[in-house]
mmCIF file of C-alpha atoms and ligand atoms in Angstrom:
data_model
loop_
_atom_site.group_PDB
_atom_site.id
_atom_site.type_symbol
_atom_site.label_atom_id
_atom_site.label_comp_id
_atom_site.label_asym_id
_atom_site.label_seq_id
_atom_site.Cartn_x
_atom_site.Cartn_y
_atom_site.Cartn_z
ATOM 1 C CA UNK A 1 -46.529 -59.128 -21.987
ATOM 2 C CA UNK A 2 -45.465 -55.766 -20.882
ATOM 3 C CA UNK A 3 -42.652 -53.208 -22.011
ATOM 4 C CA UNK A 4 -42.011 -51.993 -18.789
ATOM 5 C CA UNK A 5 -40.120 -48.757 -20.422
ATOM 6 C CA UNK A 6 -42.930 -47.322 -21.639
ATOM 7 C CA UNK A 7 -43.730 -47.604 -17.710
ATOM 8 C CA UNK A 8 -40.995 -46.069 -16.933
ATOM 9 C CA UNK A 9 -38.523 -48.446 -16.366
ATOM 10 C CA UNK A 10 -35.023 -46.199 -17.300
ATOM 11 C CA UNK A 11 -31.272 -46.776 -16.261
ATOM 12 C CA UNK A 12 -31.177 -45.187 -13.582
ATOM 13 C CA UNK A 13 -33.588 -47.274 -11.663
ATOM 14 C CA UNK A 14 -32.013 -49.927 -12.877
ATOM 15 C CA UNK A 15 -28.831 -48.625 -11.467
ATOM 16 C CA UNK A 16 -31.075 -48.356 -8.311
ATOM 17 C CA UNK A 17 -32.267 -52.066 -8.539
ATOM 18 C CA UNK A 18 -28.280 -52.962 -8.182
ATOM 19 C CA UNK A 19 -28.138 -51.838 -4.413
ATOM 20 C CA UNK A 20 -30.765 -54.246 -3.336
ATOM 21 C CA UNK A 21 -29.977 -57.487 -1.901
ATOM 22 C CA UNK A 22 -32.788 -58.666 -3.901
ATOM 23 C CA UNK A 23 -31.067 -57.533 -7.246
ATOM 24 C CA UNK A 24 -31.766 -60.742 -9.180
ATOM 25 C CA UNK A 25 -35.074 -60.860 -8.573
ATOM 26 C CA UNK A 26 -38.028 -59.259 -10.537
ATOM 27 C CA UNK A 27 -39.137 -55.662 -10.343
ATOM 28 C CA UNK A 28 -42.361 -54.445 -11.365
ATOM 29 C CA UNK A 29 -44.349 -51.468 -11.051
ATOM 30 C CA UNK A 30 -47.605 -50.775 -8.192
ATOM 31 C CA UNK A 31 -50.547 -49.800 -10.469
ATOM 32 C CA UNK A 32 -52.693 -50.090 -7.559
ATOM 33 C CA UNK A 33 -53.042 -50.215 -3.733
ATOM 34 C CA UNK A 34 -56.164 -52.323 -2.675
ATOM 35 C CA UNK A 35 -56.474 -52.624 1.370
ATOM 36 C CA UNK A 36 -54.409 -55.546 1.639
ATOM 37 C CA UNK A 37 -52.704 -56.269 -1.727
ATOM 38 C CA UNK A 38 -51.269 -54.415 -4.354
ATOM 39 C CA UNK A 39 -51.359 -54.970 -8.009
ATOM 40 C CA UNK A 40 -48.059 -54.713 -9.474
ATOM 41 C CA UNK A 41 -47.620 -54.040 -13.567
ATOM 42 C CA UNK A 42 -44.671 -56.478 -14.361
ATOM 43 C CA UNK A 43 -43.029 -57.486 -17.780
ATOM 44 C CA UNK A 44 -45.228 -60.838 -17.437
ATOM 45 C CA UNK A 45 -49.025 -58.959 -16.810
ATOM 46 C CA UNK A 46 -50.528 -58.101 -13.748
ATOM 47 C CA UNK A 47 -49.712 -59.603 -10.617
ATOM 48 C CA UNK A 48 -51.566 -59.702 -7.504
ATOM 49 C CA UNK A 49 -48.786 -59.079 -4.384
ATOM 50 C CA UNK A 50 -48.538 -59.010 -0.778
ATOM 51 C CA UNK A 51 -45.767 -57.444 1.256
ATOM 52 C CA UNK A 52 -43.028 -59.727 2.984
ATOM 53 C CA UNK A 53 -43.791 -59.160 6.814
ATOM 54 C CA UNK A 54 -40.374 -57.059 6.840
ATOM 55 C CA UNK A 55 -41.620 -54.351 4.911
ATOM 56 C CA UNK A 56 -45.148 -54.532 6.591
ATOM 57 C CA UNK A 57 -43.715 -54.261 10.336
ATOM 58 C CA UNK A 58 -40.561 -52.416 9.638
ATOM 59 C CA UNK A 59 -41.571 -49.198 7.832
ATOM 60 C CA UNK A 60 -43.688 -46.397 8.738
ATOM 61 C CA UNK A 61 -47.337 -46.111 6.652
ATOM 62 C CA UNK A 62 -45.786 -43.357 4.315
ATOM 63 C CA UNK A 63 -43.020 -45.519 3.398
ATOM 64 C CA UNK A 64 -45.093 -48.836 2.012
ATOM 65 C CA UNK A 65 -45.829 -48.915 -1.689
ATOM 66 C CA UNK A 66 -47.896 -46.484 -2.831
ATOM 67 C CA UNK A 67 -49.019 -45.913 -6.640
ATOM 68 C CA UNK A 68 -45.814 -45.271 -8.934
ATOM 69 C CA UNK A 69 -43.727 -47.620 -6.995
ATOM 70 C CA UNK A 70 -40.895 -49.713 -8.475
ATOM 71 C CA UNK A 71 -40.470 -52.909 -6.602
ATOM 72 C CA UNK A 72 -38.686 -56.073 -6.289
ATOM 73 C CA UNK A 73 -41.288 -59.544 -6.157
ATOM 74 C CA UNK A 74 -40.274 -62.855 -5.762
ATOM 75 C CA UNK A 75 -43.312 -64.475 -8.047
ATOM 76 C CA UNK A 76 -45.361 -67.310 -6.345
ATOM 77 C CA UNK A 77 -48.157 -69.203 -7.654
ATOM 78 C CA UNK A 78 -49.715 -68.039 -10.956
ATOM 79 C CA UNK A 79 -50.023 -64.752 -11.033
ATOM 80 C CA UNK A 80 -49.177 -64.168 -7.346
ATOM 81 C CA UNK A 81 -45.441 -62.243 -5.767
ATOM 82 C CA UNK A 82 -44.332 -61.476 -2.594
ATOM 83 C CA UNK A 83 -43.135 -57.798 -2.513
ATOM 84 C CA UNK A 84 -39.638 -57.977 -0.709
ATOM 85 C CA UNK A 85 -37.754 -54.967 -1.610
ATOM 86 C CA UNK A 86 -38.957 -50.833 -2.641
ATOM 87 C CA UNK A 87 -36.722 -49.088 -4.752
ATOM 88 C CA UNK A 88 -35.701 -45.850 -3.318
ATOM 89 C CA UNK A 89 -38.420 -42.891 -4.501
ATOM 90 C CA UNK A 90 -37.799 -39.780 -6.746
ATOM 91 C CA UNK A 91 -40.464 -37.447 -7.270
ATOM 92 C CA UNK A 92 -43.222 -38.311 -5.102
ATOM 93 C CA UNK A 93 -46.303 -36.431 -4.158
ATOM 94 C CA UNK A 94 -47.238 -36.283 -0.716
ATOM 95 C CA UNK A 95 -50.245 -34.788 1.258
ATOM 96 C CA UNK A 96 -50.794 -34.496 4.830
ATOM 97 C CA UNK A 97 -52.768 -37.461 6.508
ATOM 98 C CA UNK A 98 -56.141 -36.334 7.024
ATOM 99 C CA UNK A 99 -56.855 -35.609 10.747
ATOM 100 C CA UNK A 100 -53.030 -35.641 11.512
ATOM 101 C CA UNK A 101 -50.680 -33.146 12.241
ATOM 102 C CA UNK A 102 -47.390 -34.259 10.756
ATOM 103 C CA UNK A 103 -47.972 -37.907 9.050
ATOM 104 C CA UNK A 104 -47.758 -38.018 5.298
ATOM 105 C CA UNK A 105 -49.264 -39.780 3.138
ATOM 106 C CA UNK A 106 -47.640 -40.939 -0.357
ATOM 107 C CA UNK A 107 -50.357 -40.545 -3.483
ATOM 108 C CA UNK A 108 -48.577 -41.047 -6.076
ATOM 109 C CA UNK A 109 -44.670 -41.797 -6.629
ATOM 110 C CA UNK A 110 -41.409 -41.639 -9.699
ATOM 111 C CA UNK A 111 -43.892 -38.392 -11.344
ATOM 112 C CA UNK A 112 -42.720 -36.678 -14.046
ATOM 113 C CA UNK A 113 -45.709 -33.849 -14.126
ATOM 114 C CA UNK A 114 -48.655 -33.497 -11.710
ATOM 115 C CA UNK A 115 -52.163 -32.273 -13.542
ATOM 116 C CA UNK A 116 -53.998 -30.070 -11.173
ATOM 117 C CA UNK A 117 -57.399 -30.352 -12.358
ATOM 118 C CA UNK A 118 -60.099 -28.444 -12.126
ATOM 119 C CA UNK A 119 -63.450 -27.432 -13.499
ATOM 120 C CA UNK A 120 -64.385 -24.318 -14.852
ATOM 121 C CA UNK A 121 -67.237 -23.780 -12.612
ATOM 122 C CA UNK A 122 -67.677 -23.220 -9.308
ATOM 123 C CA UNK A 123 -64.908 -25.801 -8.509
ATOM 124 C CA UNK A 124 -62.233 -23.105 -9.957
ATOM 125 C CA UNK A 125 -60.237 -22.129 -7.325
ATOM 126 C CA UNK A 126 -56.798 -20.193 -7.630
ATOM 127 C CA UNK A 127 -56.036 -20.999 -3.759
ATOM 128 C CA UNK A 128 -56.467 -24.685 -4.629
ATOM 129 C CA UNK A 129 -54.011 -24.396 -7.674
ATOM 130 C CA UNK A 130 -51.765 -23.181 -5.178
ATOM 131 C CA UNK A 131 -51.853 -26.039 -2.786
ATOM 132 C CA UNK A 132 -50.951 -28.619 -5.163
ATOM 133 C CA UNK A 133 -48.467 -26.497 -7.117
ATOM 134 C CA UNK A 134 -46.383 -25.952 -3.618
ATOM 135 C CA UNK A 135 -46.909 -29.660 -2.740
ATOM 136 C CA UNK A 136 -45.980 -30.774 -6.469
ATOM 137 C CA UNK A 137 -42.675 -28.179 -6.736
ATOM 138 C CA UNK A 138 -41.555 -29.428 -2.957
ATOM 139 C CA UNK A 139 -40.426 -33.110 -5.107
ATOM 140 C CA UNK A 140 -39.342 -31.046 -8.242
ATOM 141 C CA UNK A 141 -42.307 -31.953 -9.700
ATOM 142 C CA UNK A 142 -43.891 -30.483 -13.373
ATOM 143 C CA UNK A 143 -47.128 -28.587 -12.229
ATOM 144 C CA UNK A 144 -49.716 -28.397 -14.994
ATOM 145 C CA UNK A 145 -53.035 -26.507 -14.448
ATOM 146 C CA UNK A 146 -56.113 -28.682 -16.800
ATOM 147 C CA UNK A 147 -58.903 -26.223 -16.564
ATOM 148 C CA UNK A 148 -61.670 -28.726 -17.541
ATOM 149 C CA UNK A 149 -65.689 -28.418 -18.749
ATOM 150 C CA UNK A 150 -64.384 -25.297 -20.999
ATOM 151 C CA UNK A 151 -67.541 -25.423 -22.706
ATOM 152 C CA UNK A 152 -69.582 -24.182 -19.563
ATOM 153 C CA UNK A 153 -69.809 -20.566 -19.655
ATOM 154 C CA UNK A 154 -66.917 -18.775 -17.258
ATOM 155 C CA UNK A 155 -65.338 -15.633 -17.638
ATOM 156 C CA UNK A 156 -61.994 -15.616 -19.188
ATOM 157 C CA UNK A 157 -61.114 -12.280 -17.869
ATOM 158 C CA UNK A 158 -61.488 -13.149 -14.359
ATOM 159 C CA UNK A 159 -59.662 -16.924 -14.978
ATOM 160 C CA UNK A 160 -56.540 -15.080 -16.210
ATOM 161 C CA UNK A 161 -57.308 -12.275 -13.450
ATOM 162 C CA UNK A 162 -56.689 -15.161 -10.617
ATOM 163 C CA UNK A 163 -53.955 -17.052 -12.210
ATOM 164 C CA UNK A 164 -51.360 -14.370 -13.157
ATOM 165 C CA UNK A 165 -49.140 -14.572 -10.371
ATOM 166 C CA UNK A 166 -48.339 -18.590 -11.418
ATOM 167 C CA UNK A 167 -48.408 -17.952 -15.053
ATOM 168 C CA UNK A 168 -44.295 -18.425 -14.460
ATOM 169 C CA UNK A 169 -44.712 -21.797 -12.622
ATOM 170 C CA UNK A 170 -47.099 -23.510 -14.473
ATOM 171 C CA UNK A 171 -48.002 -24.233 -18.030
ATOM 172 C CA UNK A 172 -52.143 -23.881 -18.317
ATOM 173 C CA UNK A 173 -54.804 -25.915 -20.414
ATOM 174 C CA UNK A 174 -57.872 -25.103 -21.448
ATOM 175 C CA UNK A 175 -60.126 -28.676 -22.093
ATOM 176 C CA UNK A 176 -63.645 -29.676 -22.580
ATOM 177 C CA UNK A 177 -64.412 -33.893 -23.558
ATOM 178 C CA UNK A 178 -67.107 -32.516 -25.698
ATOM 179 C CA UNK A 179 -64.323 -30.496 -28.278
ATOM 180 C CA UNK A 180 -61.396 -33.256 -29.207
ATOM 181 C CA UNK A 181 -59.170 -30.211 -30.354
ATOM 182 C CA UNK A 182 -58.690 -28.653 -26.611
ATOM 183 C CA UNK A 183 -57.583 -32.605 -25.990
ATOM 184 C CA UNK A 184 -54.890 -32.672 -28.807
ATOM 185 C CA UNK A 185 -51.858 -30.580 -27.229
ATOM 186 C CA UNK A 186 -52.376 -32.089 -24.046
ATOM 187 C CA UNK A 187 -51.593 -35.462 -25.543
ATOM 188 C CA UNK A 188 -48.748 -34.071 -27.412
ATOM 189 C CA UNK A 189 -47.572 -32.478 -23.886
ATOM 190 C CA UNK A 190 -47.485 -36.032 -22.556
ATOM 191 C CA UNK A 191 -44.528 -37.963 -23.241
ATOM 192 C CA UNK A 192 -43.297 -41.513 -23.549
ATOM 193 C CA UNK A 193 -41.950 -43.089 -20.534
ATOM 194 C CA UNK A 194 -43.532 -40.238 -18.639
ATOM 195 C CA UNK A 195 -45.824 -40.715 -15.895
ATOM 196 C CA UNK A 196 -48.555 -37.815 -14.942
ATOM 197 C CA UNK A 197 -50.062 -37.573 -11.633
ATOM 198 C CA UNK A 198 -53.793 -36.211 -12.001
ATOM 199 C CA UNK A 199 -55.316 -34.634 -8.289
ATOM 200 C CA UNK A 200 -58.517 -31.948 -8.102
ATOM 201 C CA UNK A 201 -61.804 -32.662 -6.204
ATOM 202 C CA UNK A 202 -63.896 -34.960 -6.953
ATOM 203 C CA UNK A 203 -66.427 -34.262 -9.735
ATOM 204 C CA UNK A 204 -63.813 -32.235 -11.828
ATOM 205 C CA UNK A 205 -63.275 -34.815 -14.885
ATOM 206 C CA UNK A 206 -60.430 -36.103 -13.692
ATOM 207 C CA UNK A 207 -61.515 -39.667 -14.918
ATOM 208 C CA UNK A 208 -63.285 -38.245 -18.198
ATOM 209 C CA UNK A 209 -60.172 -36.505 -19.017
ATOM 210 C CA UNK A 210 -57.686 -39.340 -18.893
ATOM 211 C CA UNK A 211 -60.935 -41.424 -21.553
ATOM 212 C CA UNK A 212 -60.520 -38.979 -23.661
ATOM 213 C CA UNK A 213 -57.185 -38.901 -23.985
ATOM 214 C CA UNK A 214 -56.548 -42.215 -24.494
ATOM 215 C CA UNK A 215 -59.780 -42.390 -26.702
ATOM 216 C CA UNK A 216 -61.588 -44.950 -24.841
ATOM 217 C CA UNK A 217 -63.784 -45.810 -21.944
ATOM 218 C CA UNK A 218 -60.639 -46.937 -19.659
ATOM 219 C CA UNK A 219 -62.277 -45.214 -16.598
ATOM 220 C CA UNK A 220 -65.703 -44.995 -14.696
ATOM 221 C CA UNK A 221 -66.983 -41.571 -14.445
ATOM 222 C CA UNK A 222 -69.451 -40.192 -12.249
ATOM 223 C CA UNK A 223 -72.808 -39.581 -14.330
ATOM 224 C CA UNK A 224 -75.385 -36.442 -13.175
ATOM 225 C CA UNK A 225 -78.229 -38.419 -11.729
ATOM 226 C CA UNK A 226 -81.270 -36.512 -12.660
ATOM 227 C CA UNK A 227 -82.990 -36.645 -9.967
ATOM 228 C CA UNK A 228 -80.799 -35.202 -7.580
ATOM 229 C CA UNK A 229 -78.636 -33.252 -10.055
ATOM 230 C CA UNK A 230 -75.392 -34.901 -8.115
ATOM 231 C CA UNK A 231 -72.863 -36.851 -9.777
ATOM 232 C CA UNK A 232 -72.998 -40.523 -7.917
ATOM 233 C CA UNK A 233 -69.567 -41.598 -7.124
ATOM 234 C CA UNK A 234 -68.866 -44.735 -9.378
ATOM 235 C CA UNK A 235 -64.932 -44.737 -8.856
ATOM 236 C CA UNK A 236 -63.364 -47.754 -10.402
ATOM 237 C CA UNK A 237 -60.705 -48.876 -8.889
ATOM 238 C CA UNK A 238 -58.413 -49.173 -11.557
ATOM 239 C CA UNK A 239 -55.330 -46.332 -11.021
ATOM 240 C CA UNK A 240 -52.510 -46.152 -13.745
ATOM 241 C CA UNK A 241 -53.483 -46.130 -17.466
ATOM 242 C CA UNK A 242 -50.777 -46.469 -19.779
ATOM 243 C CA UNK A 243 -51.585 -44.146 -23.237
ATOM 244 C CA UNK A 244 -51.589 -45.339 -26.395
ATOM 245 C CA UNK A 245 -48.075 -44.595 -27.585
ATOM 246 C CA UNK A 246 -47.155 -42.332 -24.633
ATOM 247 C CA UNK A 247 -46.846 -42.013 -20.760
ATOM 248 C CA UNK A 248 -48.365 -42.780 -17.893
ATOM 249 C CA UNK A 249 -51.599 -41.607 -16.027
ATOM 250 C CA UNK A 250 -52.380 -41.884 -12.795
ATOM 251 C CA UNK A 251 -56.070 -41.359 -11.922
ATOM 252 C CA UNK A 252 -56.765 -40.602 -7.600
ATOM 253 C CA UNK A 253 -59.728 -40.033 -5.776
ATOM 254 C CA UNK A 254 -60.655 -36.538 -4.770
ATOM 255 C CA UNK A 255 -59.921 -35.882 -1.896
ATOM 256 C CA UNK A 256 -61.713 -33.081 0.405
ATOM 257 C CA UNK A 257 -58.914 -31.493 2.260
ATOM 258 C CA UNK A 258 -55.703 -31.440 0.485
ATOM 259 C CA UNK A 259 -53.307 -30.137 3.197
ATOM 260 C CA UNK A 260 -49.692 -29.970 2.986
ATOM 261 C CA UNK A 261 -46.520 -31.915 3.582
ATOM 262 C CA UNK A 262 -44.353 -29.310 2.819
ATOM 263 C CA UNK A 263 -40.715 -28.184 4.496
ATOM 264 C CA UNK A 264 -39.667 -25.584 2.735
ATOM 265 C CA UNK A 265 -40.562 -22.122 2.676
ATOM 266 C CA UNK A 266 -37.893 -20.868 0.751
ATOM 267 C CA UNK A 267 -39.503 -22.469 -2.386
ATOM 268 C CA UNK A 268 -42.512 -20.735 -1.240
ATOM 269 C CA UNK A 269 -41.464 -17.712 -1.495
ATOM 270 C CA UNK A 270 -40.346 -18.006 -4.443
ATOM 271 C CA UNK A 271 -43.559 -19.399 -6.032
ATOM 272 C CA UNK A 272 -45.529 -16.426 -4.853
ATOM 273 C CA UNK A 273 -42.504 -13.568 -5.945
ATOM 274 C CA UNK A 274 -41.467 -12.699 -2.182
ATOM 275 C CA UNK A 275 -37.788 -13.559 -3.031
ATOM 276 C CA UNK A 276 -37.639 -10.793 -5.050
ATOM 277 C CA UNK A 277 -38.491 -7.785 -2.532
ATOM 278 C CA UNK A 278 -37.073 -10.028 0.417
ATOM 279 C CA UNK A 279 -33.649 -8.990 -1.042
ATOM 280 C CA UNK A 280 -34.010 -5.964 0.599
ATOM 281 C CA UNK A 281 -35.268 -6.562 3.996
ATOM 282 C CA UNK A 282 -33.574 -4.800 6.653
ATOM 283 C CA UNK A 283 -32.845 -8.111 8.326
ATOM 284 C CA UNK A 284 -31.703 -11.307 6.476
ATOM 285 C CA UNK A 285 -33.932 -13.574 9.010
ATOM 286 C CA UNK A 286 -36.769 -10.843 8.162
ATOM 287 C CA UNK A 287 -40.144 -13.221 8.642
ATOM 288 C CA UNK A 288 -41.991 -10.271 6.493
ATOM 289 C CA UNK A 289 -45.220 -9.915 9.088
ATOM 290 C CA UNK A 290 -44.318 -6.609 11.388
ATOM 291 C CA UNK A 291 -40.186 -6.199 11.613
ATOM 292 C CA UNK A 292 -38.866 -2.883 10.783
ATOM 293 C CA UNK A 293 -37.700 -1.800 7.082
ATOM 294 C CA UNK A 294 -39.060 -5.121 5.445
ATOM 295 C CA UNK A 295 -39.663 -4.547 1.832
ATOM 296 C CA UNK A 296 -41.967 -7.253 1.318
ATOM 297 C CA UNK A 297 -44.523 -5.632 3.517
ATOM 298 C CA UNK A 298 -43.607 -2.251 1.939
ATOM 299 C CA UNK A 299 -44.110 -4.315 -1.167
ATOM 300 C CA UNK A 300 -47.668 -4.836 -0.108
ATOM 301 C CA UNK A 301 -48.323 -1.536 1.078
ATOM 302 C CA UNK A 302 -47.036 0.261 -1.885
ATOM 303 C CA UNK A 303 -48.835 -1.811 -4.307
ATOM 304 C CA UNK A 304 -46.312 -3.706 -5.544
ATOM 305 C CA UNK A 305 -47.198 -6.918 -4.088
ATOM 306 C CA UNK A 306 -50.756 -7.812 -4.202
ATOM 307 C CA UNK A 307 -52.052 -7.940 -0.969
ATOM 308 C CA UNK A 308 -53.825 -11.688 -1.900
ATOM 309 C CA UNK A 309 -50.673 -13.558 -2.762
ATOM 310 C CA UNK A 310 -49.266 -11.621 -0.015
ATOM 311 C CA UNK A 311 -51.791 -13.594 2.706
ATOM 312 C CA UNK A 312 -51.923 -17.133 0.209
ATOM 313 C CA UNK A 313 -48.143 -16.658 0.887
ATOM 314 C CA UNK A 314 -48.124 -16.184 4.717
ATOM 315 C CA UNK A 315 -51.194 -19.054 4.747
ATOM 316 C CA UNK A 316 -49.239 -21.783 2.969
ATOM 317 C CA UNK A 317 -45.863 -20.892 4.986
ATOM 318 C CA UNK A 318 -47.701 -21.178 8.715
ATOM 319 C CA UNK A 319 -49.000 -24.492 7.435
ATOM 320 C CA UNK A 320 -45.664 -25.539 5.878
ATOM 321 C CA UNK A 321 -43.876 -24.922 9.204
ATOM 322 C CA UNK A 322 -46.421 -26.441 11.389
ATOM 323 C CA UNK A 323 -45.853 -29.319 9.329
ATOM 324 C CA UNK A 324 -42.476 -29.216 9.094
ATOM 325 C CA UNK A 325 -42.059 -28.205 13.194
ATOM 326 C CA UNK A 326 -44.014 -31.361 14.140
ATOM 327 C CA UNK A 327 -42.585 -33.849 12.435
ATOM 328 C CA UNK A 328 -39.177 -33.001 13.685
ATOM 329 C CA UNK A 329 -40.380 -33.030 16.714
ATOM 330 C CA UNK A 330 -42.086 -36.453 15.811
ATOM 331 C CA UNK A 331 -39.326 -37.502 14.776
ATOM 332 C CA UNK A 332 -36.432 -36.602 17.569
ATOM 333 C CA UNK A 333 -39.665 -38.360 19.733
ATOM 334 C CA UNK A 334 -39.607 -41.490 17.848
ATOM 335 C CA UNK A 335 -35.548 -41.689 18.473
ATOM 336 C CA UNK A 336 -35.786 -41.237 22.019
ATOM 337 C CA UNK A 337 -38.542 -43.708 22.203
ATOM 338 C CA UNK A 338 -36.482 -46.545 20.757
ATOM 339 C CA UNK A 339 -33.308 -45.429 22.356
ATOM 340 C CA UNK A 340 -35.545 -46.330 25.943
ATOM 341 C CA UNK A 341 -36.061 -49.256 24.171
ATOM 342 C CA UNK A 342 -33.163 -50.240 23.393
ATOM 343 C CA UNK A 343 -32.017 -49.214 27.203
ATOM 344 C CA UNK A 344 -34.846 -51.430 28.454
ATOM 345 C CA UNK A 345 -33.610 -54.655 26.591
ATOM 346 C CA UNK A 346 -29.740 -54.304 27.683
ATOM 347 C CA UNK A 347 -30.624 -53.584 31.102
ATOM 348 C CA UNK A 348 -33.273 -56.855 31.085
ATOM 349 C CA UNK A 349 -30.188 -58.617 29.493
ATOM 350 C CA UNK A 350 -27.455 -57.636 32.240
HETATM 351 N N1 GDP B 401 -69.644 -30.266 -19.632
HETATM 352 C C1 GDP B 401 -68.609 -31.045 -19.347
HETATM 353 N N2 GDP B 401 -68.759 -32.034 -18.434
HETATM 354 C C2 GDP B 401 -67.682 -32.812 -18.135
HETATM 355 C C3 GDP B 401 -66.416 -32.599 -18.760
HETATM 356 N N3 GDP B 401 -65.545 -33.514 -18.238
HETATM 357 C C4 GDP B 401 -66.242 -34.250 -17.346
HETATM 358 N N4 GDP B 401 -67.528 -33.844 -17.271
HETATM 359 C C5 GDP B 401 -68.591 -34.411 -16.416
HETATM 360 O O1 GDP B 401 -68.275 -34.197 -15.043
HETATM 361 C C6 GDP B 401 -68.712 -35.301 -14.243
HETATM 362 C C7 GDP B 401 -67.585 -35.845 -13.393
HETATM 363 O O2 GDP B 401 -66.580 -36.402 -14.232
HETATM 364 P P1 GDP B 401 -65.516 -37.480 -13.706
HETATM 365 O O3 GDP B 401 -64.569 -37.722 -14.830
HETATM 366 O O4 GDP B 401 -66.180 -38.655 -13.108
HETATM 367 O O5 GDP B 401 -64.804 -36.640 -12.553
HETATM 368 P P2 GDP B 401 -63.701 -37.111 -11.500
HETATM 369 O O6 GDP B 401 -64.414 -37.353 -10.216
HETATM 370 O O7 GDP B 401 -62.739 -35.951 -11.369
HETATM 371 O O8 GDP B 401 -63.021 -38.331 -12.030
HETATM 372 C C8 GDP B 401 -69.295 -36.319 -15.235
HETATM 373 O O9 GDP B 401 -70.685 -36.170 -15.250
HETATM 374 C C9 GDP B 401 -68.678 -35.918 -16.553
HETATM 375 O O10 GDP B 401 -69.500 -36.265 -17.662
HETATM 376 C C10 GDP B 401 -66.301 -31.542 -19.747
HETATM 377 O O11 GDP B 401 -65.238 -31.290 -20.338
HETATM 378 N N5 GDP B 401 -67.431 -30.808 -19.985
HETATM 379 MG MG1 MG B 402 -62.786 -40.230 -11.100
HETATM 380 ZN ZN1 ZN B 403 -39.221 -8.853 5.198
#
């Protein structure tokens, strides 16, 4: 049996549950998405559950359960449901489809803190930190920086060097699995009820890290094969761990590209400090790249801005709007699309 508030379950989702026509039925929690089921964490164990064909055919890709959801089941069989109802989503982390230009895809949803993890080898990456942080902050979500394998040698100096500009954004750990003491604060950081989103390439320690904090083999990790020196890629496919007296983890798969679903550069600016010298650009549209009397370039040029979060800034933003730009566009195409439809049918009915 399972005490779905140390999943998460709180008032105001069940305050949520009340606007569903499927109210008196169970709800449950998606622990994992297989290819054509889902297994769904539910005061009565796991359950094994397909989607009711209204879900499947009426709802865009982005929009079907996806790890973190709270849903509604009516329970079939022994340990079989039929999903038939999604609670709306709070807090979810999104990435862009890979190969598309404006489909999202849903990783992980109802997050309290996102772990950006990486290793402190050549995997360490202060452009990459800044990827997920925009992505995680777009959904008001906690960014946390896990700076893993601590007891390889790196230089400090040049860690801190790269990560000063986000110091103000995100709170920073410094782990290693081999030294239990660098894993103690970050299970005090965790909380109950809480659940913890944990994204980085593959090979980081994502799945290590989550073992050792709950102080057990929960996950498969990738073991150095010595012949090649590579790590194989034994990924289990077991997703959300609860901790022992705490919140919720949620392990992914790395992914290569992590590009973003973001639409909104204000919060951008922000992140990277621009807000501050924007204040005083000539212009109040100002798009800081060649007008006249912008202080963010003058920012740049002057020394005040470092030239490097200058162009992450710029990067992120062009991506953000392309994003942004074609799914509107998607979007307004989509609506004319089914208003033709919908022309079709009445004219086929007259
Ligand atoms: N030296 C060192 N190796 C680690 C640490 N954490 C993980 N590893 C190793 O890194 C490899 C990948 O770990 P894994 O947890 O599978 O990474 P994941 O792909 O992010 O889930 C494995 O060989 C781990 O033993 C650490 O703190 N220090
Ligand atoms: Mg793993
Ligand atoms: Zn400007």
């Amino acid at each position: 049996m399972n005490n779905l508030t140390l999943y998460g379950w709180n008032e105001s989702l069940f305050q949520l549950k009340q606007t569903s026509p499927y109210k008196h039925l169970f709800h449950g929690r998606v622990s994992t998405v297989n290819k054509t089921n889902y297994e769904v964490v539910t005061a009565c164990g796991l359950l094994l559950c397909e989607l009711s064909g209204n879900l499947l055919y009426g709802r865009p890709s982005f929009e079907l359960p996806c790890t973190g959801d709270w849903i509604i089941y009516q329970p079939f069989d022994d340990n079989k449901g039929l999903i038939v109802d999604i609670l709306p989503r709070k807090h979810t982390l999104y990435r862009r489809k890979a190969g598309a230009v404006s489909e999202k895809q849903a990783i992980a949803t109802h997050i309290e803190k996102a772990f950006i993890v990486q290793s402190l080898d050549a995997n360490f990456n202060a452009q990459r930190t800044e990827r997920f942080m925009v992505q995680a902050l777009e959904e008001d979500i906690e960014p946390v920086l896990i700076l893993t394998k601590a007891d390889l040698e790196f230089s400090n100096h040049q860690v801190e060097e790269a990560l000063k500009h986000l110091t103000r954004q995100v709170t920073i750990f410094y782990t290693s699995i081999l030294s239990p003491e660098t894993i103690l604060p970050l299970r005090k950081f965790v909380k109950v009820g809480e659940s913890i989103v944990l994204v980085g390439s593959s090979g980081v320690g994502k799945s290590s890290l989550i073992n050792a904090l709950c102080e057990r083999q929960i996950l498969l990790t990738s073991e150095i094969s010595s012949s090649s020196g590579k790590g194989r890629h034994t990924s289990t496919r077991r997703e959300m761990v609860l901790m022992d007296g705490s919140g919720v983890l949620i392990d992914t798969p790395g992914v290569r590209e992590f590009g973003l679903a973001a639409d909104n550069p204000e919060a951008l600016a922000d992140m990277f400090d621009v807000t501050d010298f924007a204040k005083s650009c000539r212009y109040g549209d100002c798009s800081h790249v060649n007008e006249p009397g912008c202080a963010v370039v003058a920012a740049v040029n002057n020394g005040l801005l470092e030239e490097h979060i200058y162009r992450s800034y710029l990067k992120l933003r062009k991506e953000a709007w392309y994003f942004s730009k074609s799914e509107h566009e998607k979007r307004k195409r989509d609506k004319s699309f089914s208003r033709i439809a919908k022309d079709a049918q009445r004219n086929k009915r007259r």
